[in-house]
Tab-separated table of C-alpha atoms in Angstrom:
chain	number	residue	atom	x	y	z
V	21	UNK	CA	8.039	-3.092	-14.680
V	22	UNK	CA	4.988	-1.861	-16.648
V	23	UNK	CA	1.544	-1.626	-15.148
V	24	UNK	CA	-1.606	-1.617	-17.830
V	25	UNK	CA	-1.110	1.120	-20.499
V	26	UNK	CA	0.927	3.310	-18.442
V	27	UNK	CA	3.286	4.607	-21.132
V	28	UNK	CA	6.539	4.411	-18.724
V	29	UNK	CA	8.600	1.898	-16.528
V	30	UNK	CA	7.174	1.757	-12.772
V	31	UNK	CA	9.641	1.367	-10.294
V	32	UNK	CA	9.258	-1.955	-8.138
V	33	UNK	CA	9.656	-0.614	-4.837
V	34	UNK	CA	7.247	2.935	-4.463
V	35	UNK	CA	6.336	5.352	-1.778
V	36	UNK	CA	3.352	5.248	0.023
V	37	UNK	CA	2.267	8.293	1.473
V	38	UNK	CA	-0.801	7.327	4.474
V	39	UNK	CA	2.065	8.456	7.161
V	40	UNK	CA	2.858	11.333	5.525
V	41	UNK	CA	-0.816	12.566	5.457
V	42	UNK	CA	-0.432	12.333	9.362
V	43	UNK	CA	-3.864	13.266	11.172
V	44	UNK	CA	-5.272	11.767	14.089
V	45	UNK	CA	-4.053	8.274	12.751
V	46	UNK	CA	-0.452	8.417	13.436
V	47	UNK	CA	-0.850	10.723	16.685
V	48	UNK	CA	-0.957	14.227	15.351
V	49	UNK	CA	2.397	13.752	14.521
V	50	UNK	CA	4.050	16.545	11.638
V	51	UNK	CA	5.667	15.048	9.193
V	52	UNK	CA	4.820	17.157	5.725
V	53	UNK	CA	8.029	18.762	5.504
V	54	UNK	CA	9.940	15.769	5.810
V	55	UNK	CA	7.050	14.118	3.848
V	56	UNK	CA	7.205	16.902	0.579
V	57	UNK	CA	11.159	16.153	1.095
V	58	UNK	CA	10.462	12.453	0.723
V	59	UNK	CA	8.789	12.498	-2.459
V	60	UNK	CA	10.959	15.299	-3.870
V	61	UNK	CA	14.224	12.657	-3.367
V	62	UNK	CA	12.509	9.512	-5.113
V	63	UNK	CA	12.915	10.160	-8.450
V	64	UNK	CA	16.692	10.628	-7.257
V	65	UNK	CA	16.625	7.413	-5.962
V	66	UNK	CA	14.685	5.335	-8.299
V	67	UNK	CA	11.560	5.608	-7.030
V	68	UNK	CA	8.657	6.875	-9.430
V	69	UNK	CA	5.708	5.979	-7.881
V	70	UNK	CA	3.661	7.754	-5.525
V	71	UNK	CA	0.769	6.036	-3.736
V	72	UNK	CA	-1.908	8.116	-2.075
V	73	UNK	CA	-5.516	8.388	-0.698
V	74	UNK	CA	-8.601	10.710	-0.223
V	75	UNK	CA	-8.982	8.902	3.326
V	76	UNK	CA	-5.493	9.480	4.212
V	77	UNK	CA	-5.973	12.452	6.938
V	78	UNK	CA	-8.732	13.184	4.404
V	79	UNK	CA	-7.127	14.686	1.465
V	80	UNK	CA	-3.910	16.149	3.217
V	81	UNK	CA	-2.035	13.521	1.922
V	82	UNK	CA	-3.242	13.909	-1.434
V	83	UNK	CA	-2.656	17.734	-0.913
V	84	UNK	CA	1.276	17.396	0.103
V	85	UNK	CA	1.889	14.983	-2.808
V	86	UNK	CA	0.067	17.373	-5.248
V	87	UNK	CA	2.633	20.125	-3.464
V	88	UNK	CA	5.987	17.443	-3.743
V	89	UNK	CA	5.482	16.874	-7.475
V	90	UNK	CA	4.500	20.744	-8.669
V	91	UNK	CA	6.785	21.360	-11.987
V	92	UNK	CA	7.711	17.328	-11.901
V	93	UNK	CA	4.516	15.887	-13.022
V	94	UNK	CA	6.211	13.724	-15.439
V	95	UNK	CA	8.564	12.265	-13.084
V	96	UNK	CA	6.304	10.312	-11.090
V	97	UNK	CA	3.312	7.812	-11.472
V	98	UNK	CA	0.896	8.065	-9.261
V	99	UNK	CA	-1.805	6.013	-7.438
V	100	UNK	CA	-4.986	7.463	-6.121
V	101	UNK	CA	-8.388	5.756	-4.522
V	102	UNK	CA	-12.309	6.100	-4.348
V	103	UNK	CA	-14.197	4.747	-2.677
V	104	UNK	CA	-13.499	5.905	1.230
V	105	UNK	CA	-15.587	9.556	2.270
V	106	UNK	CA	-16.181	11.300	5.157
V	107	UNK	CA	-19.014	13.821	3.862
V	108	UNK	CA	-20.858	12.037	2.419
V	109	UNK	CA	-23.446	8.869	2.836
V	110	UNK	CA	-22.045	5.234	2.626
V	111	UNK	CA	-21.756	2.090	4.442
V	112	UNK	CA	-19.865	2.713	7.961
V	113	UNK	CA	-15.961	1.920	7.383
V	114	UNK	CA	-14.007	3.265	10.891
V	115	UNK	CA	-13.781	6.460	12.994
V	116	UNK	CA	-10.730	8.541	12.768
V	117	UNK	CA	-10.442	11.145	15.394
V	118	UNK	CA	-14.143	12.891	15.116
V	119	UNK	CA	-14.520	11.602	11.849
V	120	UNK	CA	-16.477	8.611	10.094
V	121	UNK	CA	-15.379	7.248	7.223
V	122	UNK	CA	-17.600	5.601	5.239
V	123	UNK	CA	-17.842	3.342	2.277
V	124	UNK	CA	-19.127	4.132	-0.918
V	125	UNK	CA	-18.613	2.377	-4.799
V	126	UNK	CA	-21.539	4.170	-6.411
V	127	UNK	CA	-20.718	5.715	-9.311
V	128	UNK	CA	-21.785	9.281	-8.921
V	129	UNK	CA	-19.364	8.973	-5.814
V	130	UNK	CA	-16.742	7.764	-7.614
V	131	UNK	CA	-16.777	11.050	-9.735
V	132	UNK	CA	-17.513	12.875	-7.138
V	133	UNK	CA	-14.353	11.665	-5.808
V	134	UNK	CA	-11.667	12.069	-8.885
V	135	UNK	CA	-12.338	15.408	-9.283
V	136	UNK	CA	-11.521	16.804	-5.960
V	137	UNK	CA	-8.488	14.460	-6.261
V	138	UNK	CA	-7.618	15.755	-9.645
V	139	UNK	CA	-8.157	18.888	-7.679
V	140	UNK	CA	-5.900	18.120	-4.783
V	141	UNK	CA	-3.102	16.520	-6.426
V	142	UNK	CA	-2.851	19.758	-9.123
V	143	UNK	CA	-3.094	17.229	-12.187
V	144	UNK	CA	-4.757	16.712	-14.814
V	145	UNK	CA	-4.828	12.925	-15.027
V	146	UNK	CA	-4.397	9.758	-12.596
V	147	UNK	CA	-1.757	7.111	-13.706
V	148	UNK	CA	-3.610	4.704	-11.634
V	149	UNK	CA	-6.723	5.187	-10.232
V	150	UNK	CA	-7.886	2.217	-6.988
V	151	UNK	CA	-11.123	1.439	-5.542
V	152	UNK	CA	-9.409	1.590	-1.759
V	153	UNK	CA	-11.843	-1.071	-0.446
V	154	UNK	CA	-15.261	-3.533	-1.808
V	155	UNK	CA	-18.227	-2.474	-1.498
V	156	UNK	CA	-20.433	-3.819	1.346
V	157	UNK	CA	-24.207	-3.688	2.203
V	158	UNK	CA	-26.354	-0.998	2.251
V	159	UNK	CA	-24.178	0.090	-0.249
V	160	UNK	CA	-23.380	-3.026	-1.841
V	161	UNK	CA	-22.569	-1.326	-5.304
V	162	UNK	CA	-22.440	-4.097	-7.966
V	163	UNK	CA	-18.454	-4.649	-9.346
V	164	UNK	CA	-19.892	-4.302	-12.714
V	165	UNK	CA	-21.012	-0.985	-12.076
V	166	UNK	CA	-17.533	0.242	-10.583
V	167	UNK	CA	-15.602	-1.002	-13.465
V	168	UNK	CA	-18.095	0.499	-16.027
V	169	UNK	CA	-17.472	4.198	-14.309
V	170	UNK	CA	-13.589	3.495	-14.070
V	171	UNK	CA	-13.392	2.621	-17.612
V	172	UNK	CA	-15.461	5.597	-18.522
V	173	UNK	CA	-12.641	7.540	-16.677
V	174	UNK	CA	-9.675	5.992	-18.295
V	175	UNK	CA	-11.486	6.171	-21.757
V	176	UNK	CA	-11.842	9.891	-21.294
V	177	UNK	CA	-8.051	10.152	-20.720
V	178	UNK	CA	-8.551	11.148	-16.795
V	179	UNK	CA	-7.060	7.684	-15.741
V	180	UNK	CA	-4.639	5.515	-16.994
V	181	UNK	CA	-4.899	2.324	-15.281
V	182	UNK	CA	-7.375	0.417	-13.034
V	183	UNK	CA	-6.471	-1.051	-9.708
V	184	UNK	CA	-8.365	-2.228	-6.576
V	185	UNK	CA	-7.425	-2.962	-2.748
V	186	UNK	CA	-7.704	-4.982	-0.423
V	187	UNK	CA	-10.061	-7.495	-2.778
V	188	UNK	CA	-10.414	-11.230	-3.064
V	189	UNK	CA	-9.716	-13.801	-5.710
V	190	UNK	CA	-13.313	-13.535	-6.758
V	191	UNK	CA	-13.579	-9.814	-6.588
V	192	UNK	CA	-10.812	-9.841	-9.299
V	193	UNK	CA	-12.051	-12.212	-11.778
V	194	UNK	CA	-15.520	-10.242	-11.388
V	195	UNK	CA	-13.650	-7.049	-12.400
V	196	UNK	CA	-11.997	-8.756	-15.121
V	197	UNK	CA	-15.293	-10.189	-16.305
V	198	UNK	CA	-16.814	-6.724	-16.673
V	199	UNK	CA	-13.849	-4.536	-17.888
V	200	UNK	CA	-10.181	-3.957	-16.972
V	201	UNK	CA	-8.164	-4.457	-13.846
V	202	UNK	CA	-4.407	-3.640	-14.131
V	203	UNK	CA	-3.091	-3.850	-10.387
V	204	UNK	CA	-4.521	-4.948	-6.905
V	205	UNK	CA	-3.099	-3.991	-3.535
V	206	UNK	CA	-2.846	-6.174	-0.906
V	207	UNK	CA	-1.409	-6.632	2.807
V	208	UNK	CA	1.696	-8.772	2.431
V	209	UNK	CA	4.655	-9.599	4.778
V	210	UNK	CA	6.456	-12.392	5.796
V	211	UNK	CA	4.131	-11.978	8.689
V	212	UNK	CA	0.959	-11.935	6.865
V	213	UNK	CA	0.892	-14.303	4.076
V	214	UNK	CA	-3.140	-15.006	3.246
V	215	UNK	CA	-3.146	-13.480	0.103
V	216	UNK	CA	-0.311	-16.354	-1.224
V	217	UNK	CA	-3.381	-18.922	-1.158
V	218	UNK	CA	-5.892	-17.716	-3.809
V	219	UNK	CA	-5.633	-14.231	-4.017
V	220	UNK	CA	-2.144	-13.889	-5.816
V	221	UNK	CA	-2.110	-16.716	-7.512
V	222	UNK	CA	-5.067	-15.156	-9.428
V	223	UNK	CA	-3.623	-12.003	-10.485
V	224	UNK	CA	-0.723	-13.486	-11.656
V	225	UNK	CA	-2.249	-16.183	-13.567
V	226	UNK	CA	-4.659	-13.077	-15.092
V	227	UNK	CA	-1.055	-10.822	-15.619
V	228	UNK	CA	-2.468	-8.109	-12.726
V	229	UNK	CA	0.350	-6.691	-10.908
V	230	UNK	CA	0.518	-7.246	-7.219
V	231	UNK	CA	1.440	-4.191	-4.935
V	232	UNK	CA	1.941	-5.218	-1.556
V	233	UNK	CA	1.633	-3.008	1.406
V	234	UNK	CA	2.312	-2.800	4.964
V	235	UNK	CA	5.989	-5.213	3.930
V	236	UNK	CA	7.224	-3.715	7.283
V	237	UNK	CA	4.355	-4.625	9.785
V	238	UNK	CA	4.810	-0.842	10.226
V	239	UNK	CA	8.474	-0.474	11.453
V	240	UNK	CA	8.574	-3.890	13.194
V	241	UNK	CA	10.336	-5.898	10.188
V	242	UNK	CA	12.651	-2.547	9.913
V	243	UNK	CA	13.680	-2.834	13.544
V	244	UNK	CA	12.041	0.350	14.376
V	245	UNK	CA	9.798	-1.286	17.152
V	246	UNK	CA	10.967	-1.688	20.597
V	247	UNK	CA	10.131	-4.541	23.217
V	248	UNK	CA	7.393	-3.958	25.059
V	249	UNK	CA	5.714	-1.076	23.029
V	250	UNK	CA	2.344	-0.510	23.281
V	251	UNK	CA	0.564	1.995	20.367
V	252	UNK	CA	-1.837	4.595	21.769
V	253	UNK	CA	-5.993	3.512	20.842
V	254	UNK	CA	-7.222	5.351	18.523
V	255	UNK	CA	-3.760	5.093	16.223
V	256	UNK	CA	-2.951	3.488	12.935
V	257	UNK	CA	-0.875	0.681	14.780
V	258	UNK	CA	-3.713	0.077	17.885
V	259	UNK	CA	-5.353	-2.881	17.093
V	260	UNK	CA	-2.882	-4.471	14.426
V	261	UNK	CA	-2.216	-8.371	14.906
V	262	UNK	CA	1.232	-8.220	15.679
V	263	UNK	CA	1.194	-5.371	18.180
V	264	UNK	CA	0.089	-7.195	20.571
V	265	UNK	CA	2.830	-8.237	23.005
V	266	UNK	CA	3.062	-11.972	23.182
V	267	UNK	CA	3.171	-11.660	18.781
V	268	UNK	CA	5.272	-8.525	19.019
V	269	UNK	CA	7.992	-10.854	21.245
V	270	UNK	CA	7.776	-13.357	18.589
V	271	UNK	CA	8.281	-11.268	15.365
V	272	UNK	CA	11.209	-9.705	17.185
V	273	UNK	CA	13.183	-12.510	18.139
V	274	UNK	CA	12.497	-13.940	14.476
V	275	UNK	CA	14.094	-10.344	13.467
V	276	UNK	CA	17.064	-11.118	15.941
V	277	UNK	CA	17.308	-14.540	14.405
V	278	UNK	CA	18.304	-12.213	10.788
V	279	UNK	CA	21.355	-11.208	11.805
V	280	UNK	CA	23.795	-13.908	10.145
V	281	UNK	CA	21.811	-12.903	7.097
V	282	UNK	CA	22.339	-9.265	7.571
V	283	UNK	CA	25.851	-10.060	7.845
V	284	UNK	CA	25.873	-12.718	4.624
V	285	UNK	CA	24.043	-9.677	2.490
V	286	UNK	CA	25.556	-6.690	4.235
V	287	UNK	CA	21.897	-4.941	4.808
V	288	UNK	CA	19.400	-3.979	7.339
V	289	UNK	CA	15.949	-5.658	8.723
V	290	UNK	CA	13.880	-3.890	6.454
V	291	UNK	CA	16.223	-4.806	3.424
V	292	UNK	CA	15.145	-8.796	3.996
V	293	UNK	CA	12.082	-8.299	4.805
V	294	UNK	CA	11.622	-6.473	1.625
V	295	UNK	CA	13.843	-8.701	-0.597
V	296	UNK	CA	11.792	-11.685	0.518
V	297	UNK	CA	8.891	-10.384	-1.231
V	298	UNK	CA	10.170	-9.305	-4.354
V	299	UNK	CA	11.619	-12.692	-4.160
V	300	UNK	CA	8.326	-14.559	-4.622
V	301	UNK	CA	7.597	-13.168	-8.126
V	302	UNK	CA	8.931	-11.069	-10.375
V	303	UNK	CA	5.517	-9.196	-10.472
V	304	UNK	CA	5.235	-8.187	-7.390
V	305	UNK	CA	5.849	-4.443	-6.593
V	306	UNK	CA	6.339	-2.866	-3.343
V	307	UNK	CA	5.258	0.008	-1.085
V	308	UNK	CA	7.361	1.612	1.273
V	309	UNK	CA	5.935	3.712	4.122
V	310	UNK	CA	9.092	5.642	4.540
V	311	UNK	CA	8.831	9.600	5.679
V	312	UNK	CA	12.095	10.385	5.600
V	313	UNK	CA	14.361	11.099	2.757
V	314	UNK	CA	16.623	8.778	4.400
V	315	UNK	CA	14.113	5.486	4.959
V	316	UNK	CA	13.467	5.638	1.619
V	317	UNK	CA	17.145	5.533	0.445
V	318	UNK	CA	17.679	2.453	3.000
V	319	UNK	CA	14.268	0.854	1.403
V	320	UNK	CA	15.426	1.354	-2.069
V	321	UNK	CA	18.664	-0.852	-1.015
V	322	UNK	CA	16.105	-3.767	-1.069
V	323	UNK	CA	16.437	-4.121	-4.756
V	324	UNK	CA	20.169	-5.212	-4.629
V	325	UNK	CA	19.623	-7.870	-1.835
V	326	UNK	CA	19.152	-10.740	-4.187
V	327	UNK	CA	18.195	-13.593	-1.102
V	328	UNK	CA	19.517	-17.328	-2.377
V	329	UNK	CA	15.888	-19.991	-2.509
V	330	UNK	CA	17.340	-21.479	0.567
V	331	UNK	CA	17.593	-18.586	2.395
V	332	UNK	CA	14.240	-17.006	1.617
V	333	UNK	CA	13.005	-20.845	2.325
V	334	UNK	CA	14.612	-20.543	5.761
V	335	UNK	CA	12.770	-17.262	6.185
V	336	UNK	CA	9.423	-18.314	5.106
V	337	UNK	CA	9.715	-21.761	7.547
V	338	UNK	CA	10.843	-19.553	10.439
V	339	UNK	CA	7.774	-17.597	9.960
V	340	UNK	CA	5.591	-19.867	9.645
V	341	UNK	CA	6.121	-21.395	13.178
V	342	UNK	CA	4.746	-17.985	14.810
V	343	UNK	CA	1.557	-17.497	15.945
């Protein structure tokens, strides 16, 4: 698929890399090696894009991609944010470990930001540069001021494309009333289906991609969650809708309910759950969380599960009956 000016294909499934940063967020754990080896295989396996943040573990992620892709620059496209900081002033976002994030549009922040990414990543350019989340009061930067700094960027060649996360229907027609907007990210499974009722249905209707994220409820739609877990506060899953028990015992017996369809299409949980997004329209792309070499190769298998309307209607209508 192509995404704004960006001069090459962009694979509909890519990696996201917020795990891979690791950090306090996902429990201390270590994952760079198998991260670096993550992003090294994805070209291999079809996967070009990256996807990557300042406020993931505060630029380590950034850092590990920059690492991955050294010598291969050309091989991937990749996705970077403003927008979240930790050292500087903005309106208060959430407490990682010891450290605040905060939230900040303005644009002397914003380049601020892209060139310790630039700086980070070891590039010279961003394929796709995101404002990670809106602006809210004190520092309720105007969207018209955001897209005038990000078009400034892209005109000077240091981005390519203009995205933004985690927006509404109205956010996006304000960016496209003031300049450009190529791509928004948004929270999408077939456990968390808001954005189907405005926000998609604008940017398709306006041609801006739509990158969903989280299309595993973090490893419960892969089958990677058992009965009766409970995530440790102060982690990336603590907190999270469908964590908590009664709605963890739901989603898993609808994941039970799968099987004759993992028999009928020879695949795995996360295979369906992914298929039934890229179901819904042909320009929706995907992120995959994956920080193994392996997960990603399993992910990737998505894009041959081609789910009959009846079956991804069945899917949808179980769904819906959960809480």
């Amino acid at each position: 698929m192509r995404i704004g000016d960006i001069a090459q294909d962009v694979s509909r499934i890519g990696l996201g890399t917020w795990a891979i940063g690791g950090g306090p967020a996902f429990g201390g754990v270590d994952t760079e090696q198998q991260g670096i080896a993550t992003i090294q295989a994805a070209p291999s396996l079809g996967v070009n894009l990256v996807d990557t943040a300042p406020g993931y573990n505060f630029g380590r992620s950034e850092e590990i991609v920059g690492e991955a892709i050294a010598g291969h620059r050309d091989e991937y496209v990749l996705i970077t944010k403003c927008g979240l900081v930790w050292d500087a002033p903005g309106a208060f976002f959430n407490r990682v470990g010891d450290t605040v994030l905060n939230r900040s549009l303005e644009p002397d922040s914003i380049l601020r930001e892209i060139d310790r990414s630039l700086e980070r990543l070891d590039t010279d350019h961003i394929d796709i540069y995101m404002a990670h989340w809106p602006a809210i009061p004190p520092y309720n930067t105007p969207i018209a001021d955001t897209v005038a700094c990000l078009m400034d960027l892209k005109a000077s060649g240091r981005i390519r494309a203009i995205g933004a996360a985690n927006v509404n229907a109205e956010q996006v027609l304000e960016y496209l009333r003031y300049g450009q907007l190529d791509i928004v990210q948004m929270r999408y499974s077939i456990l968390d289906r808001a954005v189907e009722q405005e926000l998609m249905p604008t940017c398709i209707a306006n041609g801006v991609t739509v990158q969903a994220y989280s299309p595993l409820e973090m490893g419960i739609l892969a089958g990677a969650v058992p009965r009766g877990y409970q995530p440790e506060p102060g982690t990336a899953r603590y907190g999270k809708k469908w964590f908590e028990q009664a709605r963890l015992e739901q989603a898993l017996d609808m994941v039970e309910a799968w099987e004759p369809l993992r028999n009928k299409y020879n695949c795995g949980t996360a295979d369906l759950a992914i298929a039934w997004i890229l179901a819904q329209n042909p320009h929706i792309t995907v992120l995959s969380g994956s920080t193994k070499p392996e997960e990603l190769a399993q992910n990737v298998r998505a894009l041959s599960v081609e789910l009959t309307d009846e079956d991804a209607t069945w899917m949808r209508e179980y769904a819906e009956q959960l809480g």
